[in-house]
Amino acid sequence: MNNQIAVFQHPDNMYQWSLAQQCALRRIAVVPTMGALHAGHLSLIRLAAEYGDDVIVTIFVNPSQFGPNEDFAAYPRSAEHDIALCRDAGATAVFLPAAEHIYLPEASTWITENVLSKGLCGVSRPLHFRGVCTIVAKLFNITAADVAVFGQKDFQQVAVIKRMVRDLNFPIEIVVAPIVREPDSLAMSSRNAYLSTEERTRATGIFKALQQGAIAFQNGNMQATKLRSIMQDILMEHQLEIDYATVVEPESLREREAEVKPGDVLLIAAFCGRTRLIDNHILADL
Ligand code: AMP
């Protein structure tokens, strides 16, 4: 394909372009990413094209959402290739800012969501969602988007962002896209590139745990403790180090203590070697 794509590095240039599109009554959809794009990201871009006349893909490895001992430096970066993928998937613009234009010296304003971001990933990554909310709010402002598309893969992130949008009256619609998986059902992730061949095999235990949890629920096992222990056993069989393997109510993200209901979500975060992987599954109606 040889359709054109505009690439912006400075927030002011991105915003000027977006304003011009708005003046032309074009609806803007944004897909925030950290790059190293895979088929999961591309599915978000294609979905965004159904909601917007223009699709802006943002590519920024956001330092403020990584903890001090996490993989910020090692995170895969492939800007040129990513731009070509965005163009082929139907994006009309890419925003690829330099960190110094995003976080100005002595930046001292942050957005903190105080409830949904505290549990699950927030326990082991205490400042992660502060970084996510702040960068996402900035990207919403810089792109002036009408719609933003996020993946269900990051279930807690979607809940936190929806809450931020509601609480702070961001004039933007949030669309959630389904999880795209590898042929063996491992959820696609830029971090899968870290896995050795042996780890890659063990990583399939995450989906198997979700699957067995879902099957148990379908078979009438409604007790949260039972579903948790089914998932934990499978993760341990695959020598995955469990951060959490639980079932939550989808809006509040509160852990179920007793009976699990259709619509509740099985959520897993586990280390495969040094790589932290997350995945989830929404329990279907019985
Ligand atoms: P990331 O680049 O990992 O920050 O992800 C950018 C966006 O892509 C987020 O909204 C993710 O939820 C979404 N995403 C990542 N992996 C997948 C996947 N396997 N399927 C669908 N969406 C995904």
PDB file of C-alpha atoms in Angstrom, residues 152-260:
ATOM      1  CA  GLN A 152      -8.990  -5.439  26.587  1.00  0.00           C
ATOM      2  CA  LYS A 153      -5.598  -7.118  27.047  1.00  0.00           C
ATOM      3  CA  ASP A 154      -4.866  -4.392  29.618  1.00  0.00           C
ATOM      4  CA  PHE A 155      -8.187  -4.766  31.426  1.00  0.00           C
ATOM      5  CA  GLN A 156      -7.269  -2.739  34.500  1.00  0.00           C
ATOM      6  CA  GLN A 157      -5.808   0.026  32.330  1.00  0.00           C
ATOM      7  CA  VAL A 158      -9.089   0.370  30.440  1.00  0.00           C
ATOM      8  CA  ALA A 159     -11.054   0.563  33.705  1.00  0.00           C
ATOM      9  CA  VAL A 160      -8.710   3.216  35.104  1.00  0.00           C
ATOM     10  CA  ILE A 161      -8.805   5.300  31.920  1.00  0.00           C
ATOM     11  CA  LYS A 162     -12.590   5.105  31.656  1.00  0.00           C
ATOM     12  CA  ARG A 163     -12.803   6.311  35.252  1.00  0.00           C
ATOM     13  CA  MET A 164     -10.367   9.169  34.563  1.00  0.00           C
ATOM     14  CA  VAL A 165     -12.342  10.215  31.473  1.00  0.00           C
ATOM     15  CA  ARG A 166     -15.574  10.190  33.460  1.00  0.00           C
ATOM     16  CA  ASP A 167     -14.195  11.921  36.545  1.00  0.00           C
ATOM     17  CA  LEU A 168     -12.353  14.658  34.635  1.00  0.00           C
ATOM     18  CA  ASN A 169     -14.930  15.170  31.834  1.00  0.00           C
ATOM     19  CA  PHE A 170     -12.596  14.398  28.970  1.00  0.00           C
ATOM     20  CA  PRO A 171     -14.682  14.896  25.799  1.00  0.00           C
ATOM     21  CA  ILE A 172     -13.658  11.562  24.335  1.00  0.00           C
ATOM     22  CA  GLU A 173     -15.265   8.179  23.692  1.00  0.00           C
ATOM     23  CA  ILE A 174     -13.372   5.079  24.847  1.00  0.00           C
ATOM     24  CA  VAL A 175     -13.638   1.990  22.641  1.00  0.00           C
ATOM     25  CA  VAL A 176     -12.313  -1.388  23.802  1.00  0.00           C
ATOM     26  CA  ALA A 177     -10.895  -3.922  21.333  1.00  0.00           C
ATOM     27  CA  PRO A 178     -10.714  -7.697  21.893  1.00  0.00           C
ATOM     28  CA  ILE A 179      -7.477  -9.525  22.755  1.00  0.00           C
ATOM     29  CA  VAL A 180      -5.492 -10.759  19.743  1.00  0.00           C
ATOM     30  CA  ARG A 181      -3.644 -14.018  20.374  1.00  0.00           C
ATOM     31  CA  GLU A 182      -0.837 -16.064  18.856  1.00  0.00           C
ATOM     32  CA  PRO A 183      -1.858 -19.374  17.201  1.00  0.00           C
ATOM     33  CA  ASP A 184      -1.237 -21.183  20.520  1.00  0.00           C
ATOM     34  CA  SER A 185      -3.405 -18.561  22.300  1.00  0.00           C
ATOM     35  CA  LEU A 186      -0.658 -16.644  24.118  1.00  0.00           C
ATOM     36  CA  ALA A 187      -1.850 -13.022  24.158  1.00  0.00           C
ATOM     37  CA  MET A 188       0.253 -10.938  21.779  1.00  0.00           C
ATOM     38  CA  SER A 189       2.558  -8.540  23.594  1.00  0.00           C
ATOM     39  CA  SER A 190       5.640  -6.540  22.703  1.00  0.00           C
ATOM     40  CA  ARG A 191       7.217  -8.199  25.765  1.00  0.00           C
ATOM     41  CA  ASN A 192       6.842 -11.704  24.255  1.00  0.00           C
ATOM     42  CA  ALA A 193      10.047 -10.885  22.345  1.00  0.00           C
ATOM     43  CA  TYR A 194      11.944 -11.241  25.644  1.00  0.00           C
ATOM     44  CA  LEU A 195      10.975 -14.921  26.017  1.00  0.00           C
ATOM     45  CA  SER A 196      13.459 -17.715  25.315  1.00  0.00           C
ATOM     46  CA  THR A 197      12.127 -20.726  23.390  1.00  0.00           C
ATOM     47  CA  GLU A 198      11.666 -22.638  26.639  1.00  0.00           C
ATOM     48  CA  GLU A 199       9.947 -19.690  28.337  1.00  0.00           C
ATOM     49  CA  ARG A 200       7.730 -19.181  25.315  1.00  0.00           C
ATOM     50  CA  THR A 201       6.412 -22.733  25.755  1.00  0.00           C
ATOM     51  CA  ARG A 202       5.795 -22.242  29.477  1.00  0.00           C
ATOM     52  CA  ALA A 203       4.041 -18.919  28.840  1.00  0.00           C
ATOM     53  CA  THR A 204       1.133 -20.816  27.253  1.00  0.00           C
ATOM     54  CA  GLY A 205       0.208 -21.785  30.839  1.00  0.00           C
ATOM     55  CA  ILE A 206      -1.330 -18.339  31.294  1.00  0.00           C
ATOM     56  CA  PHE A 207      -4.036 -18.882  28.691  1.00  0.00           C
ATOM     57  CA  LYS A 208      -4.493 -22.502  29.802  1.00  0.00           C
ATOM     58  CA  ALA A 209      -5.137 -21.277  33.339  1.00  0.00           C
ATOM     59  CA  LEU A 210      -7.748 -18.784  32.095  1.00  0.00           C
ATOM     60  CA  GLN A 211      -9.305 -21.447  29.898  1.00  0.00           C
ATOM     61  CA  GLN A 212      -9.561 -23.996  32.723  1.00  0.00           C
ATOM     62  CA  GLY A 213     -11.000 -21.330  35.008  1.00  0.00           C
ATOM     63  CA  ALA A 214     -13.620 -20.493  32.371  1.00  0.00           C
ATOM     64  CA  ILE A 215     -14.461 -24.159  31.802  1.00  0.00           C
ATOM     65  CA  ALA A 216     -14.850 -24.735  35.535  1.00  0.00           C
ATOM     66  CA  PHE A 217     -17.220 -21.758  35.717  1.00  0.00           C
ATOM     67  CA  GLN A 218     -19.236 -23.085  32.774  1.00  0.00           C
ATOM     68  CA  ASN A 219     -19.438 -26.420  34.587  1.00  0.00           C
ATOM     69  CA  GLY A 220     -21.000 -24.784  37.600  1.00  0.00           C
ATOM     70  CA  ASN A 221     -18.008 -23.984  39.815  1.00  0.00           C
ATOM     71  CA  MET A 222     -19.107 -20.550  41.048  1.00  0.00           C
ATOM     72  CA  GLN A 223     -16.794 -20.185  44.035  1.00  0.00           C
ATOM     73  CA  ALA A 224     -14.079 -17.561  43.570  1.00  0.00           C
ATOM     74  CA  THR A 225     -11.619 -19.517  45.736  1.00  0.00           C
ATOM     75  CA  LYS A 226     -12.090 -22.586  43.566  1.00  0.00           C
ATOM     76  CA  LEU A 227     -11.489 -20.691  40.314  1.00  0.00           C
ATOM     77  CA  ARG A 228      -8.430 -18.990  41.792  1.00  0.00           C
ATOM     78  CA  SER A 229      -6.921 -22.301  42.888  1.00  0.00           C
ATOM     79  CA  ILE A 230      -7.576 -23.918  39.482  1.00  0.00           C
ATOM     80  CA  MET A 231      -5.696 -21.072  37.781  1.00  0.00           C
ATOM     81  CA  GLN A 232      -2.884 -21.023  40.339  1.00  0.00           C
ATOM     82  CA  ASP A 233      -2.280 -24.777  39.969  1.00  0.00           C
ATOM     83  CA  ILE A 234      -1.898 -24.505  36.193  1.00  0.00           C
ATOM     84  CA  LEU A 235       0.405 -21.501  36.453  1.00  0.00           C
ATOM     85  CA  MET A 236       2.597 -23.362  38.940  1.00  0.00           C
ATOM     86  CA  GLU A 237       2.645 -26.468  36.739  1.00  0.00           C
ATOM     87  CA  HIS A 238       4.150 -24.229  34.054  1.00  0.00           C
ATOM     88  CA  GLN A 239       6.673 -22.777  36.523  1.00  0.00           C
ATOM     89  CA  LEU A 240       5.210 -19.322  36.188  1.00  0.00           C
ATOM     90  CA  GLU A 241       5.699 -17.028  39.156  1.00  0.00           C
ATOM     91  CA  ILE A 242       2.277 -15.686  40.092  1.00  0.00           C
ATOM     92  CA  ASP A 243       1.809 -11.991  40.765  1.00  0.00           C
ATOM     93  CA  TYR A 244      -1.969 -12.485  40.880  1.00  0.00           C
ATOM     94  CA  ALA A 245      -4.497 -14.947  39.491  1.00  0.00           C
ATOM     95  CA  THR A 246      -7.933 -13.851  40.516  1.00  0.00           C
ATOM     96  CA  VAL A 247     -11.503 -13.061  39.566  1.00  0.00           C
ATOM     97  CA  VAL A 248     -12.963  -9.574  39.841  1.00  0.00           C
ATOM     98  CA  GLU A 249     -16.196  -7.663  39.372  1.00  0.00           C
ATOM     99  CA  PRO A 250     -15.692  -5.834  36.046  1.00  0.00           C
ATOM    100  CA  GLU A 251     -16.595  -2.257  37.027  1.00  0.00           C
ATOM    101  CA  SER A 252     -15.139  -1.952  40.538  1.00  0.00           C
ATOM    102  CA  LEU A 253     -12.307  -4.467  39.942  1.00  0.00           C
ATOM    103  CA  ARG A 254     -13.077  -5.768  43.428  1.00  0.00           C
ATOM    104  CA  GLU A 255     -11.981  -9.350  43.980  1.00  0.00           C
ATOM    105  CA  ARG A 256     -14.861 -11.771  44.308  1.00  0.00           C
ATOM    106  CA  GLU A 257     -14.770 -13.431  47.692  1.00  0.00           C
ATOM    107  CA  ALA A 258     -17.730 -15.765  47.270  1.00  0.00           C
ATOM    108  CA  GLU A 259     -19.909 -16.359  44.230  1.00  0.00           C
ATOM    109  CA  VAL A 260     -18.649 -15.492  40.765  1.00  0.00           C
TER     110      VAL A 260
END
